[in-house]
Amino acid sequence: MGKRIVLTGGGTAGHVTPNIALLPSLKEAGYEIFYIGSYDGIEASLIRDQGIPYYGISVGKLRRYFDW
């Protein structure tokens, strides 16, 4: 079994571009790379353009406040 790695991040390109920057090094090191992101986020097209298998999931926002 080879080395595998799963990357994730999304919502904005700012969360995806650091992962894209890692791709050449990970490929060179022999990793099989997978990506998990939102169904309809910008990351879907950016990652697929890199030839990486992409798995979309249902996501939501984490509320950081109380609404009592």
PDB file of C-alpha atoms in Angstrom:
ATOM      1  CA  MET A   1       0.000   0.000   0.000  1.00  0.00           C
ATOM      2  CA  GLY A   2       1.343   3.404  -0.992  1.00  0.00           C
ATOM      3  CA  LYS A   3       1.272   6.631   0.922  1.00  0.00           C
ATOM      4  CA  ARG A   4      -2.050   8.467   0.899  1.00  0.00           C
ATOM      5  CA  ILE A   5      -3.020  11.903   2.104  1.00  0.00           C
ATOM      6  CA  VAL A   6      -6.345  13.725   2.329  1.00  0.00           C
ATOM      7  CA  LEU A   7      -6.423  17.511   2.131  1.00  0.00           C
ATOM      8  CA  THR A   8      -9.389  19.686   2.970  1.00  0.00           C
ATOM      9  CA  GLY A   9     -10.364  23.325   3.100  1.00  0.00           C
ATOM     10  CA  GLY A  10     -12.709  25.563   1.268  1.00  0.00           C
ATOM     11  CA  GLY A  11     -15.155  28.369   1.233  1.00  0.00           C
ATOM     12  CA  THR A  12     -12.651  30.796  -0.222  1.00  0.00           C
ATOM     13  CA  ALA A  13      -9.633  30.456  -2.446  1.00  0.00           C
ATOM     14  CA  GLY A  14      -7.529  31.672   0.482  1.00  0.00           C
ATOM     15  CA  HIS A  15      -8.124  28.364   2.212  1.00  0.00           C
ATOM     16  CA  VAL A  16      -7.416  26.310  -0.900  1.00  0.00           C
ATOM     17  CA  THR A  17      -4.313  27.902  -2.414  1.00  0.00           C
ATOM     18  CA  PRO A  18      -1.944  26.749   0.374  1.00  0.00           C
ATOM     19  CA  ASN A  19      -3.062  23.175  -0.319  1.00  0.00           C
ATOM     20  CA  ILE A  20      -2.506  23.676  -4.045  1.00  0.00           C
ATOM     21  CA  ALA A  21       1.012  24.930  -3.284  1.00  0.00           C
ATOM     22  CA  LEU A  22       1.749  21.637  -1.496  1.00  0.00           C
ATOM     23  CA  LEU A  23       0.644  19.426  -4.387  1.00  0.00           C
ATOM     24  CA  PRO A  24       3.928  19.296  -6.365  1.00  0.00           C
ATOM     25  CA  SER A  25       5.936  18.287  -3.284  1.00  0.00           C
ATOM     26  CA  LEU A  26       3.389  15.681  -2.239  1.00  0.00           C
ATOM     27  CA  LYS A  27       3.262  14.208  -5.740  1.00  0.00           C
ATOM     28  CA  GLU A  28       7.053  14.123  -5.923  1.00  0.00           C
ATOM     29  CA  ALA A  29       7.160  12.296  -2.581  1.00  0.00           C
ATOM     30  CA  GLY A  30       4.864   9.642  -4.037  1.00  0.00           C
ATOM     31  CA  TYR A  31       1.639  10.432  -2.205  1.00  0.00           C
ATOM     32  CA  GLU A  32      -1.753   9.490  -3.572  1.00  0.00           C
ATOM     33  CA  ILE A  33      -3.717  12.699  -2.923  1.00  0.00           C
ATOM     34  CA  PHE A  34      -7.430  13.153  -2.271  1.00  0.00           C
ATOM     35  CA  TYR A  35      -9.375  16.311  -1.459  1.00  0.00           C
ATOM     36  CA  ILE A  36     -12.572  16.817   0.529  1.00  0.00           C
ATOM     37  CA  GLY A  37     -14.515  20.063   0.243  1.00  0.00           C
ATOM     38  CA  SER A  38     -17.991  21.473  -0.171  1.00  0.00           C
ATOM     39  CA  TYR A  39     -20.259  20.469  -3.034  1.00  0.00           C
ATOM     40  CA  ASP A  40     -20.416  23.909  -4.576  1.00  0.00           C
ATOM     41  CA  GLY A  41     -17.422  25.833  -3.243  1.00  0.00           C
ATOM     42  CA  ILE A  42     -14.687  27.384  -5.343  1.00  0.00           C
ATOM     43  CA  GLU A  43     -12.349  24.616  -4.210  1.00  0.00           C
ATOM     44  CA  ALA A  44     -14.161  22.023  -6.353  1.00  0.00           C
ATOM     45  CA  SER A  45     -13.023  23.502  -9.659  1.00  0.00           C
ATOM     46  CA  LEU A  46      -9.600  24.607  -8.394  1.00  0.00           C
ATOM     47  CA  ILE A  47      -8.707  21.138  -7.158  1.00  0.00           C
ATOM     48  CA  ARG A  48     -10.191  19.262 -10.110  1.00  0.00           C
ATOM     49  CA  ASP A  49      -8.122  21.492 -12.411  1.00  0.00           C
ATOM     50  CA  GLN A  50      -5.057  20.058 -10.645  1.00  0.00           C
ATOM     51  CA  GLY A  51      -6.114  16.496 -11.502  1.00  0.00           C
ATOM     52  CA  ILE A  52      -6.786  15.544  -7.871  1.00  0.00           C
ATOM     53  CA  PRO A  53      -9.778  13.337  -6.961  1.00  0.00           C
ATOM     54  CA  TYR A  54     -12.349  15.573  -5.272  1.00  0.00           C
ATOM     55  CA  TYR A  55     -15.111  14.519  -2.895  1.00  0.00           C
ATOM     56  CA  GLY A  56     -17.839  17.048  -2.140  1.00  0.00           C
ATOM     57  CA  ILE A  57     -19.688  16.928   1.165  1.00  0.00           C
ATOM     58  CA  SER A  58     -22.508  18.895   2.750  1.00  0.00           C
ATOM     59  CA  VAL A  59     -21.058  21.679   4.891  1.00  0.00           C
ATOM     60  CA  GLY A  60     -22.318  24.466   7.099  1.00  0.00           C
ATOM     61  CA  LYS A  61     -20.921  27.402   8.980  1.00  0.00           C
ATOM     62  CA  LEU A  62     -19.791  27.187  12.579  1.00  0.00           C
ATOM     63  CA  ARG A  63     -21.662  29.792  14.581  1.00  0.00           C
ATOM     64  CA  ARG A  64     -19.368  31.489  17.052  1.00  0.00           C
ATOM     65  CA  TYR A  65     -21.994  33.405  18.962  1.00  0.00           C
ATOM     66  CA  PHE A  66     -25.045  32.801  21.096  1.00  0.00           C
ATOM     67  CA  ASP A  67     -28.432  34.085  20.014  1.00  0.00           C
ATOM     68  CA  TRP A  68     -30.355  33.885  23.292  1.00  0.00           C
TER      69      TRP A  68
END
